[in-house]
């Protein structure tokens, strides 16, 4: 038996999702989401803890902001006369941000502190167990939760700085078929599950040019998520069970650095326009590696090439306030894929994304804002090939993400 | 509920949530696949695991092709199917747990022990024909001109496969081809014959004649077919196939020394301890022989060598069989007893095999060009399988058992291996006739089954 058997089987197990460039979930802050994920320049609410910690110093009062979303992704794969759809699933990322000036409203302090708990990367994709790509992936599910205690300092009315320490927790599940048939002709299967930890930081500066224009810079560091006690479980024909021992595995997934410049423009009181440009350092994701504690001839360590390239994402959003109680938001995003043509994998069939967003914010009385938003993502059909596994076809992704959030001043 | 939420959200987005990619519409191009006939040998019949059985026949490459042809107007494809899966006439090989002569228990090919469900298979089913699959295990190109072939096939060590479905076993296989052409009026055909014209020589250790001579049109088993007779026979079959204007595909002969039957036992497979090596160095003091602790070249019989034996060369082959595996393990073969010559292919014999394969393949290529037919260079394709290929995440190579493409006899293919072949044929057919027949999903077919 050749070692290749399992390199083939497990080569593609990977951490990823399908709904934002690479496996990044750009679903932070419901109001910012409704504006195409812009929010580095202006302080809308406590969600700025994620978008730009510097902006937190501009919160007048203590605020808690909570939002929940439901991602409903749909991927289609077509090759020749074969077509497969991913199974319908709903994922529910959430975000909680709490922050405000030390001393509260009356102090008008220069220092603000806060914490964000949010899900920056994640979700999943599930295919039919017998689909044509089953030896590469059947299911992937990834969840990350970041906790970010943050401090922000206002040097002057024009200039502020903020930084947060990021602790990331993740869990992952990967399933695929193993190309060894038992006496009844059934495929073997492999499942990897694990939890991972990582750390990093999120820092930014904000500069208020005048009443009309504000500028923000934000840098979120790379966060390497480590797993050293993942569980690898295999089910194969009994005569080969010793070759596929249930064992532990180690792996590391680099969640990329993101640098953003954002500008906010308020030509008149009711209308706000925002634009953000993200640089995403995807090139850190060069390969996916699994180091099994117990290797056999058939179960060797895996190194599957990914070779992502860095990308720039362009975001535009607007907010129009009809009156102090009701505002609407719109946004658009161009999010090019970090995945090169020869590395399009069925667990993350990434493609250039066009995103449209919209939302409505309602303030029933002072101190409470309820916001509903929706994001719609579509890709052009992409002819992709994953040369490493010789798996090619045309993919298209559509995803819809409704969300709702509330922020409360206190 | 989930569905409802989903639907509402889709409506909210003013656009569908579901991607709607179009599938390609396959087309027949400049060929007509409505009536397909396959002519060939064991590979065409769907032979595998040292036997013929129903599920193997159902995964023959012609049946896989016919399934794909149906997407572009192909019709029924009738095969002389056996009633069961035991194997005919003898039990097929399956993977099982076996204790070898040295008392070591391991996974290895063993005879299938299930119920014999192929009884009665010797009875003729010709009346239920005509059959689209004319594959006959063991048949050589030169046999197509031999009278009474189906009745005397057992003389070759072949079973009565042909007799089972030939309309008139007393005539030549060529007449059976003519009969099928007249009855079915094929619009498309595949022709893959010739491998056995050199395989018999190789599997018997190159002890036959290269080339042999035909006696009353009959080449002795173990001989390489003479090229003139090969060409005459091949052209006769082909002329009949194209006589009604059918288009088709010709498949050439693979390099048989690349199949697991010859490549599984490595020449440098003699493992010795230091004591054994020293013992041999003192007791087999023939020129050129040298033994070290570790891996050594096997000792083989060679009449032309001093003492009638020598060490094998790295580009020579030992033919895989359970007999030789046991004899190497427990009988001192390749060590104190030279491996008998009928179990090896020496350099001269390999050259004979290569030369014959090259000559036969030239005949096939010339014929394809002359009749403007599709040509599949399976010989070249096999080389890509040797270096290993991937199909939708699964590795395939020519390794015995582990390679996934070859069945347990080391010569014939697994259903997945046959599907890979079918896809090469589809590729060549599409290229020649401008058709867009989709390839088969190789992994939808069965591979080796492990207990």
PDB file of N, CA and C in Angstrom, chain B residues 279-370:
ATOM      1  N   UNK B 279      27.941 -16.636   4.299  1.00  0.00           N
ATOM      2  CA  UNK B 279      27.793 -18.038   3.897  1.00  0.00           C
ATOM      3  C   UNK B 279      27.702 -18.155   2.380  1.00  0.00           C
ATOM      4  N   UNK B 280      26.860 -17.275   1.773  1.00  0.00           N
ATOM      5  CA  UNK B 280      26.692 -17.345   0.323  1.00  0.00           C
ATOM      6  C   UNK B 280      27.979 -16.954  -0.400  1.00  0.00           C
ATOM      7  N   UNK B 281      28.664 -15.945   0.112  1.00  0.00           N
ATOM      8  CA  UNK B 281      29.905 -15.522  -0.523  1.00  0.00           C
ATOM      9  C   UNK B 281      30.943 -16.648  -0.549  1.00  0.00           C
ATOM     10  N   UNK B 282      30.861 -17.529   0.471  1.00  0.00           N
ATOM     11  CA  UNK B 282      31.811 -18.645   0.502  1.00  0.00           C
ATOM     12  C   UNK B 282      31.336 -19.825  -0.326  1.00  0.00           C
ATOM     13  N   UNK B 283      30.014 -20.006  -0.384  1.00  0.00           N
ATOM     14  CA  UNK B 283      29.503 -21.231  -1.007  1.00  0.00           C
ATOM     15  C   UNK B 283      28.964 -21.056  -2.420  1.00  0.00           C
ATOM     16  N   UNK B 284      28.747 -19.840  -2.871  1.00  0.00           N
ATOM     17  CA  UNK B 284      28.339 -19.610  -4.268  1.00  0.00           C
ATOM     18  C   UNK B 284      29.405 -18.749  -4.938  1.00  0.00           C
ATOM     19  N   UNK B 285      30.605 -19.257  -5.039  1.00  0.00           N
ATOM     20  CA  UNK B 285      31.714 -18.403  -5.490  1.00  0.00           C
ATOM     21  C   UNK B 285      31.771 -18.311  -7.009  1.00  0.00           C
ATOM     22  N   UNK B 286      30.661 -17.909  -7.618  1.00  0.00           N
ATOM     23  CA  UNK B 286      30.660 -17.794  -9.083  1.00  0.00           C
ATOM     24  C   UNK B 286      31.008 -16.357  -9.464  1.00  0.00           C
ATOM     25  N   UNK B 287      31.581 -16.181 -10.667  1.00  0.00           N
ATOM     26  CA  UNK B 287      32.028 -14.844 -11.056  1.00  0.00           C
ATOM     27  C   UNK B 287      30.891 -13.819 -11.014  1.00  0.00           C
ATOM     28  N   UNK B 288      31.160 -12.685 -10.468  1.00  0.00           N
ATOM     29  CA  UNK B 288      30.179 -11.590 -10.489  1.00  0.00           C
ATOM     30  C   UNK B 288      29.200 -11.639  -9.344  1.00  0.00           C
ATOM     31  N   UNK B 289      29.152 -12.732  -8.625  1.00  0.00           N
ATOM     32  CA  UNK B 289      28.186 -12.823  -7.528  1.00  0.00           C
ATOM     33  C   UNK B 289      28.762 -12.217  -6.259  1.00  0.00           C
ATOM     34  N   UNK B 290      27.935 -11.447  -5.616  1.00  0.00           N
ATOM     35  CA  UNK B 290      28.416 -10.799  -4.397  1.00  0.00           C
ATOM     36  C   UNK B 290      27.241 -10.529  -3.483  1.00  0.00           C
ATOM     37  N   UNK B 291      27.404 -10.858  -2.223  1.00  0.00           N
ATOM     38  CA  UNK B 291      26.291 -10.681  -1.284  1.00  0.00           C
ATOM     39  C   UNK B 291      26.713  -9.828  -0.107  1.00  0.00           C
ATOM     40  N   UNK B 292      25.797  -8.994   0.321  1.00  0.00           N
ATOM     41  CA  UNK B 292      26.078  -8.136   1.477  1.00  0.00           C
ATOM     42  C   UNK B 292      24.924  -8.267   2.467  1.00  0.00           C
ATOM     43  N   UNK B 293      25.140  -7.785   3.620  1.00  0.00           N
ATOM     44  CA  UNK B 293      24.076  -7.742   4.611  1.00  0.00           C
ATOM     45  C   UNK B 293      23.040  -6.708   4.155  1.00  0.00           C
ATOM     46  N   UNK B 294      21.763  -7.103   4.081  1.00  0.00           N
ATOM     47  CA  UNK B 294      20.724  -6.179   3.607  1.00  0.00           C
ATOM     48  C   UNK B 294      20.087  -6.661   2.312  1.00  0.00           C
ATOM     49  N   UNK B 295      19.788  -5.723   1.403  1.00  0.00           N
ATOM     50  CA  UNK B 295      19.109  -6.069   0.150  1.00  0.00           C
ATOM     51  C   UNK B 295      20.103  -6.518  -0.916  1.00  0.00           C
ATOM     52  N   UNK B 296      19.772  -7.642  -1.552  1.00  0.00           N
ATOM     53  CA  UNK B 296      20.647  -8.191  -2.597  1.00  0.00           C
ATOM     54  C   UNK B 296      19.843  -8.557  -3.831  1.00  0.00           C
ATOM     55  N   UNK B 297      20.540  -8.651  -4.957  1.00  0.00           N
ATOM     56  CA  UNK B 297      19.910  -9.128  -6.188  1.00  0.00           C
ATOM     57  C   UNK B 297      19.677 -10.632  -6.075  1.00  0.00           C
ATOM     58  N   UNK B 298      18.481 -11.065  -6.475  1.00  0.00           N
ATOM     59  CA  UNK B 298      18.171 -12.494  -6.430  1.00  0.00           C
ATOM     60  C   UNK B 298      19.084 -13.291  -7.359  1.00  0.00           C
ATOM     61  N   UNK B 299      19.242 -14.549  -6.994  1.00  0.00           N
ATOM     62  CA  UNK B 299      19.979 -15.480  -7.865  1.00  0.00           C
ATOM     63  C   UNK B 299      18.969 -16.169  -8.778  1.00  0.00           C
ATOM     64  N   UNK B 300      19.237 -16.112 -10.077  1.00  0.00           N
ATOM     65  CA  UNK B 300      18.304 -16.730 -11.029  1.00  0.00           C
ATOM     66  C   UNK B 300      19.031 -17.752 -11.908  1.00  0.00           C
ATOM     67  N   UNK B 301      18.239 -18.617 -12.479  1.00  0.00           N
ATOM     68  CA  UNK B 301      18.781 -19.595 -13.408  1.00  0.00           C
ATOM     69  C   UNK B 301      19.091 -18.906 -14.737  1.00  0.00           C
ATOM     70  N   UNK B 302      20.270 -19.198 -15.309  1.00  0.00           N
ATOM     71  CA  UNK B 302      20.611 -18.701 -16.640  1.00  0.00           C
ATOM     72  C   UNK B 302      21.603 -19.677 -17.250  1.00  0.00           C
ATOM     73  N   UNK B 303      21.122 -20.424 -18.252  1.00  0.00           N
ATOM     74  CA  UNK B 303      21.963 -21.484 -18.833  1.00  0.00           C
ATOM     75  C   UNK B 303      23.259 -20.926 -19.402  1.00  0.00           C
ATOM     76  N   UNK B 304      23.226 -19.694 -19.865  1.00  0.00           N
ATOM     77  CA  UNK B 304      24.423 -19.163 -20.513  1.00  0.00           C
ATOM     78  C   UNK B 304      25.445 -18.634 -19.505  1.00  0.00           C
ATOM     79  N   UNK B 305      25.063 -18.572 -18.238  1.00  0.00           N
ATOM     80  CA  UNK B 305      25.997 -18.064 -17.238  1.00  0.00           C
ATOM     81  C   UNK B 305      26.840 -19.225 -16.704  1.00  0.00           C
ATOM     82  N   UNK B 306      28.055 -18.927 -16.242  1.00  0.00           N
ATOM     83  CA  UNK B 306      28.878 -19.996 -15.656  1.00  0.00           C
ATOM     84  C   UNK B 306      28.169 -20.614 -14.449  1.00  0.00           C
ATOM     85  N   UNK B 307      28.100 -21.918 -14.426  1.00  0.00           N
ATOM     86  CA  UNK B 307      27.420 -22.582 -13.319  1.00  0.00           C
ATOM     87  C   UNK B 307      25.916 -22.601 -13.498  1.00  0.00           C
ATOM     88  N   UNK B 308      25.419 -22.013 -14.630  1.00  0.00           N
ATOM     89  CA  UNK B 308      23.980 -22.027 -14.912  1.00  0.00           C
ATOM     90  C   UNK B 308      23.194 -21.070 -14.052  1.00  0.00           C
ATOM     91  N   UNK B 309      23.889 -20.189 -13.361  1.00  0.00           N
ATOM     92  CA  UNK B 309      23.157 -19.216 -12.537  1.00  0.00           C
ATOM     93  C   UNK B 309      23.935 -17.916 -12.444  1.00  0.00           C
ATOM     94  N   UNK B 310      23.200 -16.852 -12.114  1.00  0.00           N
ATOM     95  CA  UNK B 310      23.818 -15.531 -11.905  1.00  0.00           C
ATOM     96  C   UNK B 310      22.854 -14.686 -11.078  1.00  0.00           C
ATOM     97  N   UNK B 311      23.295 -13.513 -10.712  1.00  0.00           N
ATOM     98  CA  UNK B 311      22.358 -12.618 -10.026  1.00  0.00           C
ATOM     99  C   UNK B 311      21.570 -11.827 -11.065  1.00  0.00           C
ATOM    100  N   UNK B 312      20.323 -11.558 -10.731  1.00  0.00           N
ATOM    101  CA  UNK B 312      19.446 -10.875 -11.682  1.00  0.00           C
ATOM    102  C   UNK B 312      19.911  -9.429 -11.869  1.00  0.00           C
ATOM    103  N   UNK B 313      19.601  -8.856 -13.022  1.00  0.00           N
ATOM    104  CA  UNK B 313      19.924  -7.441 -13.251  1.00  0.00           C
ATOM    105  C   UNK B 313      18.722  -6.588 -12.836  1.00  0.00           C
ATOM    106  N   UNK B 314      18.995  -5.325 -12.553  1.00  0.00           N
ATOM    107  CA  UNK B 314      17.919  -4.481 -12.014  1.00  0.00           C
ATOM    108  C   UNK B 314      16.819  -4.215 -13.045  1.00  0.00           C
ATOM    109  N   UNK B 315      17.137  -4.375 -14.345  1.00  0.00           N
ATOM    110  CA  UNK B 315      16.095  -4.173 -15.359  1.00  0.00           C
ATOM    111  C   UNK B 315      15.551  -5.486 -15.893  1.00  0.00           C
ATOM    112  N   UNK B 316      15.695  -6.546 -15.118  1.00  0.00           N
ATOM    113  CA  UNK B 316      15.050  -7.817 -15.437  1.00  0.00           C
ATOM    114  C   UNK B 316      13.901  -8.049 -14.440  1.00  0.00           C
ATOM    115  N   UNK B 317      13.057  -9.031 -14.727  1.00  0.00           N
ATOM    116  CA  UNK B 317      11.828  -9.168 -13.948  1.00  0.00           C
ATOM    117  C   UNK B 317      11.622 -10.571 -13.393  1.00  0.00           C
ATOM    118  N   UNK B 318      10.996 -10.619 -12.227  1.00  0.00           N
ATOM    119  CA  UNK B 318      10.545 -11.883 -11.646  1.00  0.00           C
ATOM    120  C   UNK B 318       9.026 -11.871 -11.680  1.00  0.00           C
ATOM    121  N   UNK B 319       8.439 -12.952 -12.174  1.00  0.00           N
ATOM    122  CA  UNK B 319       6.992 -12.967 -12.410  1.00  0.00           C
ATOM    123  C   UNK B 319       6.259 -13.365 -11.124  1.00  0.00           C
ATOM    124  N   UNK B 320       5.305 -12.541 -10.762  1.00  0.00           N
ATOM    125  CA  UNK B 320       4.577 -12.707  -9.503  1.00  0.00           C
ATOM    126  C   UNK B 320       3.651 -13.924  -9.531  1.00  0.00           C
ATOM    127  N   UNK B 321       3.745 -14.770  -8.519  1.00  0.00           N
ATOM    128  CA  UNK B 321       2.770 -15.844  -8.313  1.00  0.00           C
ATOM    129  C   UNK B 321       2.858 -16.241  -6.851  1.00  0.00           C
ATOM    130  N   UNK B 322       1.817 -16.874  -6.351  1.00  0.00           N
ATOM    131  CA  UNK B 322       1.884 -17.277  -4.945  1.00  0.00           C
ATOM    132  C   UNK B 322       2.938 -18.359  -4.782  1.00  0.00           C
ATOM    133  N   UNK B 323       3.136 -19.163  -5.841  1.00  0.00           N
ATOM    134  CA  UNK B 323       4.149 -20.219  -5.789  1.00  0.00           C
ATOM    135  C   UNK B 323       5.540 -19.618  -5.560  1.00  0.00           C
ATOM    136  N   UNK B 324       5.834 -18.578  -6.326  1.00  0.00           N
ATOM    137  CA  UNK B 324       7.189 -18.036  -6.210  1.00  0.00           C
ATOM    138  C   UNK B 324       7.370 -17.274  -4.894  1.00  0.00           C
ATOM    139  N   UNK B 325       6.293 -16.638  -4.426  1.00  0.00           N
ATOM    140  CA  UNK B 325       6.399 -15.929  -3.146  1.00  0.00           C
ATOM    141  C   UNK B 325       6.725 -16.911  -2.025  1.00  0.00           C
ATOM    142  N   UNK B 326       6.012 -18.046  -2.036  1.00  0.00           N
ATOM    143  CA  UNK B 326       6.270 -19.068  -1.017  1.00  0.00           C
ATOM    144  C   UNK B 326       7.671 -19.649  -1.161  1.00  0.00           C
ATOM    145  N   UNK B 327       8.081 -19.893  -2.395  1.00  0.00           N
ATOM    146  CA  UNK B 327       9.388 -20.527  -2.610  1.00  0.00           C
ATOM    147  C   UNK B 327      10.531 -19.613  -2.214  1.00  0.00           C
ATOM    148  N   UNK B 328      10.326 -18.297  -2.438  1.00  0.00           N
ATOM    149  CA  UNK B 328      11.356 -17.345  -2.011  1.00  0.00           C
ATOM    150  C   UNK B 328      11.419 -17.316  -0.487  1.00  0.00           C
ATOM    151  N   UNK B 329      10.220 -17.282   0.121  1.00  0.00           N
ATOM    152  CA  UNK B 329      10.145 -17.173   1.586  1.00  0.00           C
ATOM    153  C   UNK B 329      10.677 -18.429   2.280  1.00  0.00           C
ATOM    154  N   UNK B 330      10.257 -19.581   1.773  1.00  0.00           N
ATOM    155  CA  UNK B 330      10.519 -20.807   2.532  1.00  0.00           C
ATOM    156  C   UNK B 330      11.365 -21.842   1.792  1.00  0.00           C
ATOM    157  N   UNK B 331      11.551 -21.681   0.484  1.00  0.00           N
ATOM    158  CA  UNK B 331      12.228 -22.731  -0.276  1.00  0.00           C
ATOM    159  C   UNK B 331      13.645 -22.352  -0.680  1.00  0.00           C
ATOM    160  N   UNK B 332      14.093 -21.184  -0.237  1.00  0.00           N
ATOM    161  CA  UNK B 332      15.462 -20.773  -0.573  1.00  0.00           C
ATOM    162  C   UNK B 332      15.629 -20.310  -2.008  1.00  0.00           C
ATOM    163  N   UNK B 333      14.498 -20.096  -2.695  1.00  0.00           N
ATOM    164  CA  UNK B 333      14.602 -19.627  -4.087  1.00  0.00           C
ATOM    165  C   UNK B 333      15.216 -18.234  -4.135  1.00  0.00           C
ATOM    166  N   UNK B 334      16.068 -18.042  -5.116  1.00  0.00           N
ATOM    167  CA  UNK B 334      16.708 -16.740  -5.289  1.00  0.00           C
ATOM    168  C   UNK B 334      17.901 -16.571  -4.376  1.00  0.00           C
ATOM    169  N   UNK B 335      18.120 -17.596  -3.517  1.00  0.00           N
ATOM    170  CA  UNK B 335      19.219 -17.519  -2.554  1.00  0.00           C
ATOM    171  C   UNK B 335      20.122 -18.727  -2.771  1.00  0.00           C
ATOM    172  N   UNK B 336      19.713 -19.849  -2.239  1.00  0.00           N
ATOM    173  CA  UNK B 336      20.519 -21.056  -2.432  1.00  0.00           C
ATOM    174  C   UNK B 336      20.070 -21.844  -3.659  1.00  0.00           C
ATOM    175  N   UNK B 337      18.821 -21.636  -4.073  1.00  0.00           N
ATOM    176  CA  UNK B 337      18.324 -22.245  -5.306  1.00  0.00           C
ATOM    177  C   UNK B 337      18.013 -21.126  -6.293  1.00  0.00           C
ATOM    178  N   UNK B 338      18.634 -21.148  -7.479  1.00  0.00           N
ATOM    179  CA  UNK B 338      18.319 -20.080  -8.435  1.00  0.00           C
ATOM    180  C   UNK B 338      16.851 -20.141  -8.859  1.00  0.00           C
ATOM    181  N   UNK B 339      16.262 -18.984  -9.055  1.00  0.00           N
ATOM    182  CA  UNK B 339      14.860 -18.943  -9.482  1.00  0.00           C
ATOM    183  C   UNK B 339      14.776 -19.499 -10.904  1.00  0.00           C
ATOM    184  N   UNK B 340      13.935 -20.536 -11.100  1.00  0.00           N
ATOM    185  CA  UNK B 340      13.869 -21.173 -12.426  1.00  0.00           C
ATOM    186  C   UNK B 340      13.515 -20.173 -13.517  1.00  0.00           C
ATOM    187  N   UNK B 341      14.023 -20.433 -14.714  1.00  0.00           N
ATOM    188  CA  UNK B 341      13.947 -19.434 -15.787  1.00  0.00           C
ATOM    189  C   UNK B 341      12.522 -19.139 -16.224  1.00  0.00           C
ATOM    190  N   UNK B 342      11.601 -20.093 -16.038  1.00  0.00           N
ATOM    191  CA  UNK B 342      10.218 -19.801 -16.460  1.00  0.00           C
ATOM    192  C   UNK B 342       9.532 -18.787 -15.535  1.00  0.00           C
ATOM    193  N   UNK B 343      10.229 -18.413 -14.458  1.00  0.00           N
ATOM    194  CA  UNK B 343       9.671 -17.405 -13.552  1.00  0.00           C
ATOM    195  C   UNK B 343      10.328 -16.038 -13.711  1.00  0.00           C
ATOM    196  N   UNK B 344      11.214 -15.945 -14.691  1.00  0.00           N
ATOM    197  CA  UNK B 344      11.915 -14.665 -14.859  1.00  0.00           C
ATOM    198  C   UNK B 344      11.878 -14.206 -16.312  1.00  0.00           C
ATOM    199  N   UNK B 345      12.009 -12.904 -16.489  1.00  0.00           N
ATOM    200  CA  UNK B 345      12.206 -12.329 -17.812  1.00  0.00           C
ATOM    201  C   UNK B 345      13.580 -11.677 -17.809  1.00  0.00           C
ATOM    202  N   UNK B 346      14.480 -12.286 -18.576  1.00  0.00           N
ATOM    203  CA  UNK B 346      15.829 -11.714 -18.639  1.00  0.00           C
ATOM    204  C   UNK B 346      15.868 -10.628 -19.711  1.00  0.00           C
ATOM    205  N   UNK B 347      17.019  -9.956 -19.761  1.00  0.00           N
ATOM    206  CA  UNK B 347      17.147  -8.789 -20.637  1.00  0.00           C
ATOM    207  C   UNK B 347      16.796  -9.101 -22.099  1.00  0.00           C
ATOM    208  N   UNK B 348      17.307 -10.227 -22.612  1.00  0.00           N
ATOM    209  CA  UNK B 348      17.012 -10.585 -24.001  1.00  0.00           C
ATOM    210  C   UNK B 348      15.512 -10.772 -24.200  1.00  0.00           C
ATOM    211  N   UNK B 349      14.900 -11.410 -23.217  1.00  0.00           N
ATOM    212  CA  UNK B 349      13.460 -11.676 -23.322  1.00  0.00           C
ATOM    213  C   UNK B 349      12.664 -10.375 -23.243  1.00  0.00           C
ATOM    214  N   UNK B 350      13.113  -9.478 -22.398  1.00  0.00           N
ATOM    215  CA  UNK B 350      12.454  -8.172 -22.296  1.00  0.00           C
ATOM    216  C   UNK B 350      12.559  -7.438 -23.638  1.00  0.00           C
ATOM    217  N   UNK B 351      13.731  -7.533 -24.249  1.00  0.00           N
ATOM    218  CA  UNK B 351      13.923  -6.900 -25.561  1.00  0.00           C
ATOM    219  C   UNK B 351      12.960  -7.486 -26.588  1.00  0.00           C
ATOM    220  N   UNK B 352      12.785  -8.805 -26.554  1.00  0.00           N
ATOM    221  CA  UNK B 352      11.836  -9.441 -27.482  1.00  0.00           C
ATOM    222  C   UNK B 352      10.426  -8.910 -27.269  1.00  0.00           C
ATOM    223  N   UNK B 353      10.048  -8.785 -26.011  1.00  0.00           N
ATOM    224  CA  UNK B 353       8.713  -8.276 -25.693  1.00  0.00           C
ATOM    225  C   UNK B 353       8.561  -6.833 -26.195  1.00  0.00           C
ATOM    226  N   UNK B 354       9.577  -6.024 -25.916  1.00  0.00           N
ATOM    227  CA  UNK B 354       9.503  -4.617 -26.333  1.00  0.00           C
ATOM    228  C   UNK B 354       9.451  -4.471 -27.845  1.00  0.00           C
ATOM    229  N   UNK B 355      10.292  -5.251 -28.536  1.00  0.00           N
ATOM    230  CA  UNK B 355      10.310  -5.146 -29.995  1.00  0.00           C
ATOM    231  C   UNK B 355       8.972  -5.550 -30.593  1.00  0.00           C
ATOM    232  N   UNK B 356       8.416  -6.640 -30.086  1.00  0.00           N
ATOM    233  CA  UNK B 356       7.124  -7.105 -30.616  1.00  0.00           C
ATOM    234  C   UNK B 356       6.037  -6.074 -30.332  1.00  0.00           C
ATOM    235  N   UNK B 357       6.029  -5.524 -29.120  1.00  0.00           N
ATOM    236  CA  UNK B 357       5.013  -4.526 -28.767  1.00  0.00           C
ATOM    237  C   UNK B 357       5.112  -3.319 -29.695  1.00  0.00           C
ATOM    238  N   UNK B 358       6.347  -2.875 -29.928  1.00  0.00           N
ATOM    239  CA  UNK B 358       6.550  -1.728 -30.819  1.00  0.00           C
ATOM    240  C   UNK B 358       6.036  -2.034 -32.225  1.00  0.00           C
ATOM    241  N   UNK B 359       6.349  -3.220 -32.725  1.00  0.00           N
ATOM    242  CA  UNK B 359       5.939  -3.584 -34.088  1.00  0.00           C
ATOM    243  C   UNK B 359       4.416  -3.698 -34.182  1.00  0.00           C
ATOM    244  N   UNK B 360       3.802  -4.346 -33.196  1.00  0.00           N
ATOM    245  CA  UNK B 360       2.341  -4.493 -33.221  1.00  0.00           C
ATOM    246  C   UNK B 360       1.670  -3.122 -33.129  1.00  0.00           C
ATOM    247  N   UNK B 361       2.223  -2.271 -32.292  1.00  0.00           N
ATOM    248  CA  UNK B 361       1.618  -0.949 -32.125  1.00  0.00           C
ATOM    249  C   UNK B 361       1.746  -0.096 -33.387  1.00  0.00           C
ATOM    250  N   UNK B 362       2.803  -0.344 -34.173  1.00  0.00           N
ATOM    251  CA  UNK B 362       2.926   0.369 -35.440  1.00  0.00           C
ATOM    252  C   UNK B 362       1.807  -0.066 -36.393  1.00  0.00           C
ATOM    253  N   UNK B 363       1.505  -1.362 -36.388  1.00  0.00           N
ATOM    254  CA  UNK B 363       0.402  -1.871 -37.220  1.00  0.00           C
ATOM    255  C   UNK B 363      -0.904  -1.172 -36.834  1.00  0.00           C
ATOM    256  N   UNK B 364      -1.114  -1.046 -35.531  1.00  0.00           N
ATOM    257  CA  UNK B 364      -2.362  -0.451 -35.036  1.00  0.00           C
ATOM    258  C   UNK B 364      -2.427   1.032 -35.392  1.00  0.00           C
ATOM    259  N   UNK B 365      -1.309   1.737 -35.223  1.00  0.00           N
ATOM    260  CA  UNK B 365      -1.280   3.167 -35.555  1.00  0.00           C
ATOM    261  C   UNK B 365      -1.501   3.384 -37.045  1.00  0.00           C
ATOM    262  N   UNK B 366      -0.822   2.571 -37.880  1.00  0.00           N
ATOM    263  CA  UNK B 366      -1.001   2.690 -39.333  1.00  0.00           C
ATOM    264  C   UNK B 366      -2.461   2.487 -39.713  1.00  0.00           C
ATOM    265  N   UNK B 367      -3.075   1.493 -39.082  1.00  0.00           N
ATOM    266  CA  UNK B 367      -4.476   1.185 -39.411  1.00  0.00           C
ATOM    267  C   UNK B 367      -5.388   2.350 -39.019  1.00  0.00           C
ATOM    268  N   UNK B 368      -5.120   2.956 -37.862  1.00  0.00           N
ATOM    269  CA  UNK B 368      -5.949   4.082 -37.419  1.00  0.00           C
ATOM    270  C   UNK B 368      -5.830   5.237 -38.395  1.00  0.00           C
ATOM    271  N   UNK B 369      -4.593   5.471 -38.850  1.00  0.00           N
ATOM    272  CA  UNK B 369      -4.392   6.584 -39.782  1.00  0.00           C
ATOM    273  C   UNK B 369      -5.036   6.288 -41.132  1.00  0.00           C
ATOM    274  N   UNK B 370      -4.887   5.049 -41.564  1.00  0.00           N
ATOM    275  CA  UNK B 370      -5.436   4.665 -42.872  1.00  0.00           C
ATOM    276  C   UNK B 370      -6.958   4.835 -42.887  1.00  0.00           C
TER     277      UNK B 370
END
